[in-house]
Amino acid sequence: MRIVRAFVYGASALMLAATWGFLYWQSGTIDLAAGYAARAALADLRAIDARWNAQLTAIALAPPPGALPPPPAHDAAFAWLELQALKLPNAQLGRALEGARRAMDEKEALVRRAAAGEPVADEAWAVPTRARFDQLSRVLEQSFDAALAESADYRAWLLAYSAALLALLAFFALRLRRANKGLERRVTERTSELSSTLGRLKESETLLVQSEKMSALGQMVAGVAHEVNTPLAYVKASLESAQSRAGDAGRLARETRALLELVEGESADEAALAERLAAVRKLLADKRLESLDVQLKDGLHGIKQLAEFVVSLKDFSRLERGAVVPHDVNQGIETTLRIAAAHLGKRQVKKLFGPLPTITCSPAQINQVVLNLLVNAAHATPEAGGRIVVRTSVRDAQHVAIEVSDNGKGIPKELLPKIFDPFFTTKEAGQGTGLGLSICYRIVAAHGGHIDVASEPGVGTRFTVVLPLAAQAALAA
């Protein structure tokens, strides 16, 4: 519909412009200058005729003894008259010009003969050149007046048409102004709607990102629970065993104290003394008391493992998550690997850490990136036979690189450009929000780095995170 409307408007504008151009051209095709030139040429011919008359008068008053000079020719003047007169729109001009030419030719011939001495002066006087000139003059004036009237008519039409066009332009300008105001109002309303929609989308994005973080937190908590459960069960078993042996140790202490009191007493009863001694020997014969120290050491070892894991957990998720501080990348990866141990399961994890300088970054955010990459690698590989390689290296004088590669199923080539898009996921429905890699991309970009991916279906995938030694000023602020 818009195309048809534009075509109609364009055709109408072209037609109006063509009509105005036609009127302007018609008003200029009437050559008024030709009328003035024809008048001047007719005056020249009258002057030539007057000179002929003067020559004839001189011949009649005093015939010369010999031949007179020939009379002036009229051909050039008459040709100019014809050229200019025929530009005027009047069919009678042709006949009037033809009559005037015949009269001029006849009179010029007779004047020449009279000048040569022939007695034809009276015949020359009888040629009606003046009458022909008067007739031609009347026709010329009629033609000139008609041309003036036609020119005035076209100019009046052109003026009226121009006024109509100006009025039409003013009308369309007014409509365009109103349309612009309406368009501005609609644009303002639409902009307000889009701003409101954008705000709601940002809120939704924030909620989805928070949901992804909570999902990652839930996975991490499950892994933490798994990692804590093993040493905690170890400590519990050791303490329960030690508790069962603690009663025997207490009885041994009491029996030994009673035996010492009997031995130190002045009137010791041999039967009581023998009874106490037998009880002490029986308790000492129980070998479980000898393993109490070992069990307590085992319990302390489990508690030490829990303390180390808590330290790793604290290093992984610091309270100052946005703080930009010096960070040991290799140590951060070690911590993240301990946190992700439950997700990695029995997959083979190979660490190829190169010597790295300390970088300035947000450690918690970088650890989150590494954790997401490790979890994705674990999801892409089977637990039996799965292999994950974590490599660190110095990329150049200003950057370090972290590579996480796996031998999983890989990513199809046509999907690689989309994997960092929000909400895009290759996992089955209900297994992911599609924000993990998007968050990783934003974190790395905020640090002034970049993340690349290379994958081959059936072979595996490699993610490479390149980070600068110093974080961007915007992140540091």
JSON list of C-alpha atoms in Angstrom, two decimals, residues 231-326:
[
{"chain": "A", "resi": 231, "resn": "PRO", "atom": "CA", "xyz": [35.84, -36.05, 55.62]},
{"chain": "A", "resi": 232, "resn": "LEU", "atom": "CA", "xyz": [32.89, -35.29, 57.89]},
{"chain": "A", "resi": 233, "resn": "ALA", "atom": "CA", "xyz": [31.85, -38.94, 57.90]},
{"chain": "A", "resi": 234, "resn": "TYR", "atom": "CA", "xyz": [35.48, -39.84, 58.53]},
{"chain": "A", "resi": 235, "resn": "VAL", "atom": "CA", "xyz": [35.62, -37.50, 61.52]},
{"chain": "A", "resi": 236, "resn": "LYS", "atom": "CA", "xyz": [32.28, -38.72, 62.81]},
{"chain": "A", "resi": 237, "resn": "ALA", "atom": "CA", "xyz": [33.34, -42.37, 62.67]},
{"chain": "A", "resi": 238, "resn": "SER", "atom": "CA", "xyz": [36.64, -41.56, 64.41]},
{"chain": "A", "resi": 239, "resn": "LEU", "atom": "CA", "xyz": [34.95, -39.55, 67.14]},
{"chain": "A", "resi": 240, "resn": "GLU", "atom": "CA", "xyz": [32.24, -42.19, 67.70]},
{"chain": "A", "resi": 241, "resn": "SER", "atom": "CA", "xyz": [34.92, -44.87, 68.02]},
{"chain": "A", "resi": 242, "resn": "ALA", "atom": "CA", "xyz": [36.95, -42.64, 70.32]},
{"chain": "A", "resi": 243, "resn": "GLN", "atom": "CA", "xyz": [33.82, -41.95, 72.37]},
{"chain": "A", "resi": 244, "resn": "SER", "atom": "CA", "xyz": [33.22, -45.69, 72.84]},
{"chain": "A", "resi": 245, "resn": "ARG", "atom": "CA", "xyz": [36.83, -46.08, 73.99]},
{"chain": "A", "resi": 246, "resn": "ALA", "atom": "CA", "xyz": [36.71, -43.03, 76.18]},
{"chain": "A", "resi": 247, "resn": "GLY", "atom": "CA", "xyz": [34.47, -44.92, 78.69]},
{"chain": "A", "resi": 248, "resn": "ASP", "atom": "CA", "xyz": [37.02, -47.73, 78.99]},
{"chain": "A", "resi": 249, "resn": "ALA", "atom": "CA", "xyz": [39.77, -45.16, 79.50]},
{"chain": "A", "resi": 250, "resn": "GLY", "atom": "CA", "xyz": [37.72, -43.54, 82.26]},
{"chain": "A", "resi": 251, "resn": "ARG", "atom": "CA", "xyz": [37.14, -46.84, 84.01]},
{"chain": "A", "resi": 252, "resn": "LEU", "atom": "CA", "xyz": [40.88, -47.60, 83.71]},
{"chain": "A", "resi": 253, "resn": "ALA", "atom": "CA", "xyz": [41.67, -44.29, 85.33]},
{"chain": "A", "resi": 254, "resn": "ARG", "atom": "CA", "xyz": [39.21, -44.89, 88.17]},
{"chain": "A", "resi": 255, "resn": "GLU", "atom": "CA", "xyz": [40.41, -48.44, 88.80]},
{"chain": "A", "resi": 256, "resn": "THR", "atom": "CA", "xyz": [44.03, -47.32, 88.72]},
{"chain": "A", "resi": 257, "resn": "ARG", "atom": "CA", "xyz": [43.26, -44.48, 91.19]},
{"chain": "A", "resi": 258, "resn": "ALA", "atom": "CA", "xyz": [41.52, -46.97, 93.56]},
{"chain": "A", "resi": 259, "resn": "LEU", "atom": "CA", "xyz": [44.47, -49.37, 93.27]},
{"chain": "A", "resi": 260, "resn": "LEU", "atom": "CA", "xyz": [46.92, -46.62, 94.13]},
{"chain": "A", "resi": 261, "resn": "GLU", "atom": "CA", "xyz": [44.83, -45.64, 97.15]},
{"chain": "A", "resi": 262, "resn": "LEU", "atom": "CA", "xyz": [44.89, -49.26, 98.40]},
{"chain": "A", "resi": 263, "resn": "VAL", "atom": "CA", "xyz": [48.63, -49.55, 97.85]},
{"chain": "A", "resi": 264, "resn": "GLU", "atom": "CA", "xyz": [49.33, -46.29, 99.65]},
{"chain": "A", "resi": 265, "resn": "GLY", "atom": "CA", "xyz": [47.00, -47.20, 102.52]},
{"chain": "A", "resi": 266, "resn": "GLU", "atom": "CA", "xyz": [48.53, -48.53, 105.80]},
{"chain": "A", "resi": 267, "resn": "SER", "atom": "CA", "xyz": [46.06, -51.37, 106.20]},
{"chain": "A", "resi": 268, "resn": "ALA", "atom": "CA", "xyz": [45.60, -52.68, 102.67]},
{"chain": "A", "resi": 269, "resn": "ASP", "atom": "CA", "xyz": [43.24, -55.57, 102.24]},
{"chain": "A", "resi": 270, "resn": "GLU", "atom": "CA", "xyz": [44.99, -58.13, 100.10]},
{"chain": "A", "resi": 271, "resn": "ALA", "atom": "CA", "xyz": [41.73, -59.42, 98.65]},
{"chain": "A", "resi": 272, "resn": "ALA", "atom": "CA", "xyz": [40.59, -55.91, 97.65]},
{"chain": "A", "resi": 273, "resn": "LEU", "atom": "CA", "xyz": [44.05, -55.14, 96.34]},
{"chain": "A", "resi": 274, "resn": "ALA", "atom": "CA", "xyz": [44.03, -58.29, 94.22]},
{"chain": "A", "resi": 275, "resn": "GLU", "atom": "CA", "xyz": [40.56, -57.46, 92.95]},
{"chain": "A", "resi": 276, "resn": "ARG", "atom": "CA", "xyz": [41.58, -53.94, 91.90]},
{"chain": "A", "resi": 277, "resn": "LEU", "atom": "CA", "xyz": [44.78, -55.21, 90.32]},
{"chain": "A", "resi": 278, "resn": "ALA", "atom": "CA", "xyz": [42.83, -57.80, 88.31]},
{"chain": "A", "resi": 279, "resn": "ALA", "atom": "CA", "xyz": [40.40, -55.11, 87.08]},
{"chain": "A", "resi": 280, "resn": "VAL", "atom": "CA", "xyz": [43.27, -52.87, 85.98]},
{"chain": "A", "resi": 281, "resn": "ARG", "atom": "CA", "xyz": [45.00, -55.72, 84.18]},
{"chain": "A", "resi": 282, "resn": "LYS", "atom": "CA", "xyz": [41.73, -56.61, 82.42]},
{"chain": "A", "resi": 283, "resn": "LEU", "atom": "CA", "xyz": [41.31, -53.07, 81.16]},
{"chain": "A", "resi": 284, "resn": "LEU", "atom": "CA", "xyz": [44.92, -52.91, 80.05]},
{"chain": "A", "resi": 285, "resn": "ALA", "atom": "CA", "xyz": [44.49, -56.19, 78.17]},
{"chain": "A", "resi": 286, "resn": "ASP", "atom": "CA", "xyz": [41.87, -54.49, 75.88]},
{"chain": "A", "resi": 287, "resn": "LYS", "atom": "CA", "xyz": [43.82, -53.35, 72.76]},
{"chain": "A", "resi": 288, "resn": "ARG", "atom": "CA", "xyz": [41.14, -50.81, 71.78]},
{"chain": "A", "resi": 289, "resn": "LEU", "atom": "CA", "xyz": [42.59, -48.31, 74.17]},
{"chain": "A", "resi": 290, "resn": "GLU", "atom": "CA", "xyz": [45.90, -48.43, 72.33]},
{"chain": "A", "resi": 291, "resn": "SER", "atom": "CA", "xyz": [44.15, -47.34, 69.04]},
{"chain": "A", "resi": 292, "resn": "LEU", "atom": "CA", "xyz": [42.48, -44.34, 70.70]},
{"chain": "A", "resi": 293, "resn": "ASP", "atom": "CA", "xyz": [45.38, -42.06, 69.85]},
{"chain": "A", "resi": 294, "resn": "VAL", "atom": "CA", "xyz": [45.35, -43.23, 66.24]},
{"chain": "A", "resi": 295, "resn": "GLN", "atom": "CA", "xyz": [41.62, -42.60, 65.98]},
{"chain": "A", "resi": 296, "resn": "LEU", "atom": "CA", "xyz": [41.99, -39.11, 67.42]},
{"chain": "A", "resi": 297, "resn": "LYS", "atom": "CA", "xyz": [44.75, -38.37, 64.90]},
{"chain": "A", "resi": 298, "resn": "ASP", "atom": "CA", "xyz": [42.51, -39.62, 62.11]},
{"chain": "A", "resi": 299, "resn": "GLY", "atom": "CA", "xyz": [39.74, -37.34, 63.34]},
{"chain": "A", "resi": 300, "resn": "LEU", "atom": "CA", "xyz": [42.10, -34.37, 63.41]},
{"chain": "A", "resi": 301, "resn": "HIS", "atom": "CA", "xyz": [43.21, -35.22, 59.88]},
{"chain": "A", "resi": 302, "resn": "GLY", "atom": "CA", "xyz": [39.58, -35.14, 58.70]},
{"chain": "A", "resi": 303, "resn": "ILE", "atom": "CA", "xyz": [39.04, -31.83, 60.47]},
{"chain": "A", "resi": 304, "resn": "LYS", "atom": "CA", "xyz": [42.17, -30.49, 58.75]},
{"chain": "A", "resi": 305, "resn": "GLN", "atom": "CA", "xyz": [40.73, -31.52, 55.37]},
{"chain": "A", "resi": 306, "resn": "LEU", "atom": "CA", "xyz": [37.51, -29.72, 56.21]},
{"chain": "A", "resi": 307, "resn": "ALA", "atom": "CA", "xyz": [39.46, -26.62, 57.23]},
{"chain": "A", "resi": 308, "resn": "GLU", "atom": "CA", "xyz": [41.42, -26.67, 53.97]},
{"chain": "A", "resi": 309, "resn": "PHE", "atom": "CA", "xyz": [38.21, -27.05, 51.96]},
{"chain": "A", "resi": 310, "resn": "VAL", "atom": "CA", "xyz": [36.62, -24.15, 53.83]},
{"chain": "A", "resi": 311, "resn": "VAL", "atom": "CA", "xyz": [39.68, -22.04, 53.02]},
{"chain": "A", "resi": 312, "resn": "SER", "atom": "CA", "xyz": [39.40, -23.04, 49.35]},
{"chain": "A", "resi": 313, "resn": "LEU", "atom": "CA", "xyz": [35.70, -22.19, 49.40]},
{"chain": "A", "resi": 314, "resn": "LYS", "atom": "CA", "xyz": [36.46, -18.84, 50.97]},
{"chain": "A", "resi": 315, "resn": "ASP", "atom": "CA", "xyz": [39.12, -18.13, 48.35]},
{"chain": "A", "resi": 316, "resn": "PHE", "atom": "CA", "xyz": [36.74, -19.13, 45.58]},
{"chain": "A", "resi": 317, "resn": "SER", "atom": "CA", "xyz": [33.82, -16.96, 46.64]},
{"chain": "A", "resi": 318, "resn": "ARG", "atom": "CA", "xyz": [35.24, -13.98, 48.44]},
{"chain": "A", "resi": 319, "resn": "LEU", "atom": "CA", "xyz": [32.95, -11.49, 50.05]},
{"chain": "A", "resi": 320, "resn": "GLU", "atom": "CA", "xyz": [34.54, -8.69, 48.04]},
{"chain": "A", "resi": 321, "resn": "ARG", "atom": "CA", "xyz": [33.46, -10.21, 44.72]},
{"chain": "A", "resi": 322, "resn": "GLY", "atom": "CA", "xyz": [33.90, -6.96, 42.81]},
{"chain": "A", "resi": 323, "resn": "ALA", "atom": "CA", "xyz": [37.28, -6.13, 44.35]},
{"chain": "A", "resi": 324, "resn": "VAL", "atom": "CA", "xyz": [40.19, -5.85, 41.94]},
{"chain": "A", "resi": 325, "resn": "VAL", "atom": "CA", "xyz": [43.30, -7.23, 43.61]},
{"chain": "A", "resi": 326, "resn": "PRO", "atom": "CA", "xyz": [46.47, -9.08, 42.60]}
]
